[in-house]
mmCIF file of C-alpha atoms in Angstrom:
data_model
loop_
_atom_site.group_PDB
_atom_site.id
_atom_site.type_symbol
_atom_site.label_atom_id
_atom_site.label_comp_id
_atom_site.label_asym_id
_atom_site.label_seq_id
_atom_site.Cartn_x
_atom_site.Cartn_y
_atom_site.Cartn_z
ATOM 1 C CA MET A 1 135.038 58.135 64.817
ATOM 2 C CA PRO A 2 131.431 59.599 65.425
ATOM 3 C CA ALA A 3 130.945 59.253 68.832
ATOM 4 C CA SER A 4 133.405 61.426 70.767
ATOM 5 C CA ILE A 5 133.354 61.784 74.077
ATOM 6 C CA GLU A 6 132.210 65.512 73.839
ATOM 7 C CA SER A 7 129.220 63.707 72.085
ATOM 8 C CA THR A 8 128.842 61.298 74.542
ATOM 9 C CA LEU A 9 128.755 63.012 77.759
ATOM 10 C CA GLY A 10 128.317 66.887 76.340
ATOM 11 C CA ILE A 11 124.159 66.287 76.948
ATOM 12 C CA TYR A 12 124.876 64.894 80.708
ATOM 13 C CA THR A 13 127.677 67.470 81.719
ATOM 14 C CA LYS A 14 125.296 70.838 80.882
ATOM 15 C CA ALA A 15 121.935 69.171 82.145
ATOM 16 C CA LEU A 16 124.160 69.059 85.716
ATOM 17 C CA ALA A 17 125.797 72.576 85.257
ATOM 18 C CA ILE A 18 122.311 73.979 84.729
ATOM 19 C CA GLN A 19 120.593 71.516 87.699
ATOM 20 C CA GLU A 20 123.648 72.838 89.847
ATOM 21 C CA ARG A 21 122.487 76.845 88.860
ATOM 22 C CA ARG A 22 119.216 75.762 89.890
ATOM 23 C CA THR A 23 120.275 73.967 92.746
ATOM 24 C CA GLU A 24 121.298 77.421 93.598
ATOM 25 C CA ILE A 25 118.273 79.469 92.622
ATOM 26 C CA LEU A 26 115.934 77.279 95.030
ATOM 27 C CA ALA A 27 118.373 77.728 98.202
ATOM 28 C CA ARG A 28 118.851 81.260 97.498
ATOM 29 C CA ASN A 29 114.656 81.278 97.676
ATOM 30 C CA LEU A 30 114.359 79.558 100.599
ATOM 31 C CA ALA A 31 117.478 81.309 102.292
ATOM 32 C CA ASN A 32 115.012 84.438 101.753
ATOM 33 C CA GLY A 33 112.055 82.969 102.843
ATOM 34 C CA SER A 34 111.059 85.700 105.589
ATOM 35 C CA THR A 35 112.744 88.184 103.499
ATOM 36 C CA PRO A 36 110.339 91.395 103.217
ATOM 37 C CA GLY A 37 109.805 92.059 99.440
ATOM 38 C CA TYR A 38 112.143 89.199 97.826
ATOM 39 C CA LYS A 39 110.904 87.526 94.561
ATOM 40 C CA ALA A 40 110.791 83.647 94.033
ATOM 41 C CA GLN A 41 112.435 82.837 91.120
ATOM 42 C CA ASP A 42 113.145 79.678 88.885
ATOM 43 C CA LEU A 43 114.790 78.596 85.935
ATOM 44 C CA ASP A 44 113.339 76.782 82.908
ATOM 45 C CA PHE A 45 115.258 73.760 82.289
ATOM 46 C CA LYS A 46 113.992 73.078 79.058
ATOM 47 C CA VAL A 47 114.971 76.817 77.641
ATOM 48 C CA ALA A 48 118.619 76.601 79.480
ATOM 49 C CA LEU A 49 119.146 73.457 78.137
ATOM 50 C CA LYS A 50 118.571 74.261 74.474
ATOM 51 C CA ASN A 51 120.235 77.648 75.079
ATOM 52 C CA ALA A 52 123.184 75.448 76.650
ATOM 53 C CA GLN A 53 122.915 73.553 73.271
ATOM 54 C CA ARG A 54 123.237 76.403 70.773
ATOM 55 C CA GLY A 55 126.688 76.895 72.790
ATOM 56 C CA GLN A 56 125.297 80.249 74.187
ATOM 57 C CA GLY A 57 128.001 79.741 77.124
ATOM 58 C CA ASP A 58 128.552 76.322 79.243
ATOM 59 C CA SER A 59 125.376 76.437 81.121
ATOM 60 C CA GLY A 60 123.366 78.519 78.862
ATOM 61 C CA ILE A 61 122.678 81.433 81.593
ATOM 62 C CA LYS A 62 126.588 83.030 82.266
ATOM 63 C CA LEU A 63 126.930 86.130 82.608
ATOM 64 C CA LYS A 64 130.406 88.175 82.781
ATOM 65 C CA SER A 65 131.081 88.747 86.473
ATOM 66 C CA THR A 66 133.441 91.716 87.012
ATOM 67 C CA SER A 67 133.350 90.689 91.161
ATOM 68 C CA SER A 68 133.885 87.945 93.134
ATOM 69 C CA GLY A 69 130.487 88.458 94.747
ATOM 70 C CA HIS A 70 128.444 87.896 91.539
ATOM 71 C CA LEU A 71 127.147 85.055 90.642
ATOM 72 C CA GLY A 72 127.838 85.015 86.998
ATOM 73 C CA THR A 73 124.254 86.104 86.276
ATOM 74 C CA LEU A 74 121.855 88.525 86.777
ATOM 75 C CA PRO A 75 119.288 87.051 89.520
ATOM 76 C CA PHE A 76 116.965 89.684 89.456
ATOM 77 C CA VAL A 77 116.168 90.183 85.741
ATOM 78 C CA SER A 78 113.002 88.529 84.459
ATOM 79 C CA SER A 79 113.694 86.831 81.480
ATOM 80 C CA THR A 80 112.995 83.969 79.700
ATOM 81 C CA LYS A 81 115.532 84.147 76.973
ATOM 82 C CA ASP A 82 118.205 82.464 79.898
ATOM 83 C CA GLY A 83 115.553 80.564 81.150
ATOM 84 C CA LEU A 84 115.211 82.680 84.258
ATOM 85 C CA PHE A 85 112.000 83.701 85.863
ATOM 86 C CA TYR A 86 109.866 85.274 88.565
ATOM 87 C CA ARG A 87 107.595 82.632 90.040
ATOM 88 C CA GLU A 88 104.481 83.386 90.311
ATOM 89 C CA ALA A 89 103.007 84.204 93.825
ATOM 90 C CA SER A 90 100.070 81.601 95.190
ATOM 91 C CA GLN A 91 99.369 83.498 97.872
ATOM 92 C CA LYS A 92 99.915 87.089 98.365
ATOM 93 C CA SER A 93 102.075 88.424 101.571
ATOM 94 C CA LEU A 94 101.456 91.666 103.322
ATOM 95 C CA ASP A 95 105.427 92.032 102.926
ATOM 96 C CA GLY A 96 105.837 91.240 99.007
ATOM 97 C CA ASN A 97 107.844 88.415 99.544
ATOM 98 C CA THR A 98 106.227 85.341 97.498
ATOM 99 C CA VAL A 99 108.350 82.586 98.725
ATOM 100 C CA ASN A 100 106.716 79.323 99.060
ATOM 101 C CA THR A 101 108.391 77.079 101.221
ATOM 102 C CA GLN A 102 106.276 74.253 100.102
ATOM 103 C CA ILE A 103 106.741 74.775 96.836
ATOM 104 C CA GLU A 104 110.405 75.510 97.040
ATOM 105 C CA GLN A 105 111.097 72.816 99.079
ATOM 106 C CA SER A 106 109.644 70.247 96.370
ATOM 107 C CA ALA A 107 111.150 71.796 94.015
ATOM 108 C CA PHE A 108 114.584 71.750 95.149
ATOM 109 C CA SER A 109 113.987 67.907 96.217
ATOM 110 C CA ARG A 110 113.193 66.939 92.481
ATOM 111 C CA ASN A 111 115.680 68.864 90.757
ATOM 112 C CA SER A 112 118.567 67.009 93.372
ATOM 113 C CA ILE A 113 116.707 63.618 92.316
ATOM 114 C CA GLN A 114 117.051 64.572 88.315
ATOM 115 C CA TYR A 115 121.177 65.346 89.622
ATOM 116 C CA GLN A 116 121.448 62.163 90.856
ATOM 117 C CA ALA A 117 119.820 60.545 88.034
ATOM 118 C CA THR A 118 122.040 62.806 85.712
ATOM 119 C CA MET A 119 124.964 61.299 87.135
ATOM 120 C CA THR A 120 123.977 58.062 87.177
ATOM 121 C CA PHE A 121 123.772 58.356 83.258
ATOM 122 C CA LEU A 122 126.730 60.122 83.067
ATOM 123 C CA ASN A 123 128.325 57.215 85.238
ATOM 124 C CA GLY A 124 126.824 54.773 82.835
ATOM 125 C CA SER A 125 128.875 56.403 79.871
ATOM 126 C CA ILE A 126 132.149 56.678 81.336
ATOM 127 C CA ARG A 127 131.554 53.509 82.520
ATOM 128 C CA GLY A 128 130.832 52.421 78.711
ATOM 129 C CA LEU A 129 133.276 54.517 77.485
ATOM 130 C CA MET A 130 135.730 52.920 80.586
ATOM 131 C CA GLY A 131 134.765 49.146 78.656
ATOM 132 C CA ALA A 132 135.626 50.031 75.167
ATOM 133 C CA ILE A 133 139.046 51.239 76.037
ATOM 134 C CA LYS A 134 139.581 48.496 78.319
ATOM 135 C CA GLY A 135 138.435 45.828 76.123
ATOM 136 C CA GLU A 136 136.291 44.116 78.197
ATOM 137 C CA MET B 1 131.416 75.338 91.091
ATOM 138 C CA SER B 2 128.263 76.853 91.901
ATOM 139 C CA LEU B 3 126.853 73.908 93.823
ATOM 140 C CA PHE B 4 129.774 74.947 97.072
ATOM 141 C CA ASP B 5 127.592 78.616 96.546
ATOM 142 C CA VAL B 6 124.596 76.723 98.131
ATOM 143 C CA PHE B 7 126.733 75.959 101.035
ATOM 144 C CA GLY B 8 127.300 79.775 101.566
ATOM 145 C CA ILE B 9 124.005 80.396 100.895
ATOM 146 C CA ALA B 10 121.998 77.887 103.103
ATOM 147 C CA GLY B 11 124.674 78.992 105.891
ATOM 148 C CA SER B 12 124.127 82.995 105.604
ATOM 149 C CA SER B 13 120.657 81.859 106.168
ATOM 150 C CA MET B 14 120.943 80.032 108.928
ATOM 151 C CA SER B 15 123.238 82.679 110.808
ATOM 152 C CA THR B 16 119.982 85.024 110.240
ATOM 153 C CA GLN B 17 117.869 82.951 111.781
ATOM 154 C CA SER B 18 120.088 81.933 114.926
ATOM 155 C CA ILE B 19 120.226 85.876 114.941
ATOM 156 C CA ARG B 20 116.436 86.194 115.053
ATOM 157 C CA LEU B 21 116.366 83.059 117.273
ATOM 158 C CA ASN B 22 118.781 85.230 119.637
ATOM 159 C CA LEU B 23 116.447 88.249 119.768
ATOM 160 C CA THR B 24 113.630 86.409 120.234
ATOM 161 C CA ALA B 25 114.888 84.610 123.671
ATOM 162 C CA SER B 26 115.962 87.901 124.982
ATOM 163 C CA ASN B 27 112.667 89.052 124.428
ATOM 164 C CA LEU B 28 111.153 86.838 126.210
ATOM 165 C CA ALA B 29 114.034 86.046 128.677
ATOM 166 C CA ASN B 30 113.235 90.538 129.236
ATOM 167 C CA ALA B 31 109.042 89.852 129.429
ATOM 168 C CA ASP B 32 108.751 90.456 132.938
ATOM 169 C CA THR B 33 111.854 93.068 133.421
ATOM 170 C CA VAL B 34 110.311 96.396 135.279
ATOM 171 C CA ALA B 35 111.582 99.546 135.271
ATOM 172 C CA GLY B 36 110.476 102.686 136.631
ATOM 173 C CA THR B 37 110.141 104.925 133.750
ATOM 174 C CA PRO B 38 109.075 104.189 130.156
ATOM 175 C CA GLU B 39 112.010 105.130 128.795
ATOM 176 C CA GLU B 40 114.175 102.349 130.885
ATOM 177 C CA VAL B 41 112.002 99.739 130.146
ATOM 178 C CA TYR B 42 113.081 97.116 127.634
ATOM 179 C CA LYS B 43 112.398 97.564 123.739
ATOM 180 C CA ALA B 44 111.255 94.451 121.873
ATOM 181 C CA ARG B 45 114.153 93.870 119.095
ATOM 182 C CA TYR B 46 113.920 92.301 116.020
ATOM 183 C CA PRO B 47 115.375 91.519 112.739
ATOM 184 C CA VAL B 48 115.314 93.217 109.728
ATOM 185 C CA PHE B 49 116.448 91.149 106.518
ATOM 186 C CA GLU B 50 117.619 91.618 103.191
ATOM 187 C CA SER B 51 118.287 89.532 100.462
ATOM 188 C CA THR B 52 122.082 90.078 99.445
ATOM 189 C CA LEU B 53 124.072 88.221 96.186
ATOM 190 C CA LYS B 54 124.898 85.535 98.453
ATOM 191 C CA GLY B 55 121.763 84.705 100.502
ATOM 192 C CA VAL B 56 120.572 86.651 103.036
ATOM 193 C CA THR B 57 121.701 89.092 106.029
ATOM 194 C CA VAL B 58 120.565 91.201 108.702
ATOM 195 C CA ALA B 59 120.395 94.750 107.772
ATOM 196 C CA ASN B 60 119.085 96.051 110.640
ATOM 197 C CA VAL B 61 117.926 95.554 114.439
ATOM 198 C CA VAL B 62 114.834 97.333 115.152
ATOM 199 C CA GLU B 63 113.313 98.194 118.282
ATOM 200 C CA SER B 64 109.519 97.183 118.878
ATOM 201 C CA GLN B 65 108.036 100.945 118.938
ATOM 202 C CA ASP B 66 104.837 99.557 121.106
ATOM 203 C CA ALA B 67 104.050 101.713 124.148
ATOM 204 C CA PRO B 68 105.531 100.091 127.596
ATOM 205 C CA LEU B 69 102.950 98.630 129.955
ATOM 206 C CA MET B 70 101.821 100.621 133.324
ATOM 207 C CA ARG B 71 101.254 98.665 136.385
ATOM 208 C CA TYR B 72 100.379 100.231 139.881
ATOM 209 C CA GLU B 73 102.433 98.668 142.349
ATOM 210 C CA PRO B 74 103.685 100.703 145.298
ATOM 211 C CA GLY B 75 105.324 98.152 146.941
ATOM 212 C CA HIS B 76 107.958 97.419 144.003
ATOM 213 C CA PRO B 77 111.502 99.091 144.889
ATOM 214 C CA LEU B 78 111.604 100.438 141.369
ATOM 215 C CA ALA B 79 108.278 101.763 141.503
ATOM 216 C CA ASN B 80 107.957 105.748 140.877
ATOM 217 C CA GLU B 81 106.623 108.367 142.994
ATOM 218 C CA GLU B 82 102.666 107.579 141.397
ATOM 219 C CA GLY B 83 103.690 104.096 142.822
ATOM 220 C CA ASN B 84 103.475 102.995 138.958
ATOM 221 C CA VAL B 85 106.774 100.482 137.361
ATOM 222 C CA PHE B 86 107.027 99.728 133.208
ATOM 223 C CA SER B 87 107.058 96.544 131.953
ATOM 224 C CA PRO B 88 107.959 95.917 128.047
ATOM 225 C CA ASN B 89 104.986 95.441 125.718
ATOM 226 C CA ILE B 90 106.061 91.961 124.550
ATOM 227 C CA SER B 91 103.249 89.592 122.733
ATOM 228 C CA VAL B 92 104.345 85.841 124.256
ATOM 229 C CA VAL B 93 102.355 84.358 121.108
ATOM 230 C CA ASN B 94 104.368 86.717 118.892
ATOM 231 C CA GLU B 95 107.554 85.866 120.117
ATOM 232 C CA MET B 96 106.562 81.931 120.316
ATOM 233 C CA VAL B 97 105.490 82.446 116.635
ATOM 234 C CA ASN B 98 108.870 84.256 115.748
ATOM 235 C CA MET B 99 110.617 81.508 117.256
ATOM 236 C CA ILE B 100 108.686 78.356 115.712
ATOM 237 C CA SER B 101 109.218 79.907 112.214
ATOM 238 C CA ALA B 102 112.956 80.739 112.861
ATOM 239 C CA SER B 103 113.538 77.375 113.709
ATOM 240 C CA ARG B 104 111.544 75.546 111.143
ATOM 241 C CA ASN B 105 113.565 77.933 108.716
ATOM 242 C CA TYR B 106 116.702 77.102 110.211
ATOM 243 C CA GLN B 107 116.000 73.189 109.936
ATOM 244 C CA GLY B 108 114.927 73.530 106.199
ATOM 245 C CA ASN B 109 118.370 75.269 105.022
ATOM 246 C CA VAL B 110 120.260 72.328 107.299
ATOM 247 C CA GLU B 111 118.266 70.157 104.714
ATOM 248 C CA VAL B 112 119.255 72.251 101.648
ATOM 249 C CA MET B 113 122.543 71.478 103.507
ATOM 250 C CA ASP B 114 122.317 67.828 103.222
ATOM 251 C CA ALA B 115 121.181 67.535 99.882
ATOM 252 C CA THR B 116 123.934 69.459 98.104
ATOM 253 C CA LYS B 117 126.445 67.308 100.067
ATOM 254 C CA GLN B 118 124.991 64.604 98.804
ATOM 255 C CA MET B 119 124.886 65.983 95.478
ATOM 256 C CA LEU B 120 128.667 66.744 95.537
ATOM 257 C CA MET B 121 129.657 63.272 96.914
ATOM 258 C CA SER B 122 127.738 61.738 93.692
ATOM 259 C CA ALA B 123 130.248 64.277 91.609
ATOM 260 C CA LEU B 124 133.153 63.138 93.476
ATOM 261 C CA ARG B 125 132.534 59.504 92.809
ATOM 262 C CA LEU B 126 131.491 59.297 89.045
ATOM 263 C CA GLY B 127 133.720 56.716 86.921
ATOM 264 C CA GLN B 128 133.858 54.856 90.384
#
């Protein structure tokens, strides 16, 4: 049978993991809106999904964590390999903070809508499979 | 599951913003407190935020270094020999700006929490 559950649901579960990770990154940017010297970050969904599909960890952006306080990734590494990057400051602030609340908030809303959309697609696949199992 | 971490991140920010709001309230409340010597006068307090692995925290609370304001008021019970009293150098405008910034930040984090909750709820409804 060519259509295994893995191949049907695979892309969606990977996308969900990345979107969850992105929610976390954007939430941290918003939380640090008034922290001096904090640099806003984001991840490149395309790069992260490509990495995930190549099988580099389940989301493609996981790193080894040695403490429960670690987030499973190094948040302050500027790298395009795992899709993480620092956001370009739209306006320079005296304290070195590069968080633009408007940009972060819109990215956050957009990401949660995309998450909901992925969830809907995933739900559709599950329903399709359930229908096939039940023979409806 | 990383979505649960978002609650911790947004929560840490909410708690730091409420500390900031507390300090602003204390500064505003004491803006008119007078003292007989410049040393005894209330000093405005401000939080210093620090980014952590799990969001944000208040690393330190610093006292304003602004020199207190001196006022000639010989009839005041706290006046010194020269008839002067000292009041803290607090800018009410500055404090109001801090207050608005803190409350907007807090609201933003509440929205983050709300959106995350909806995302988690949709995950729980999968297959239904």
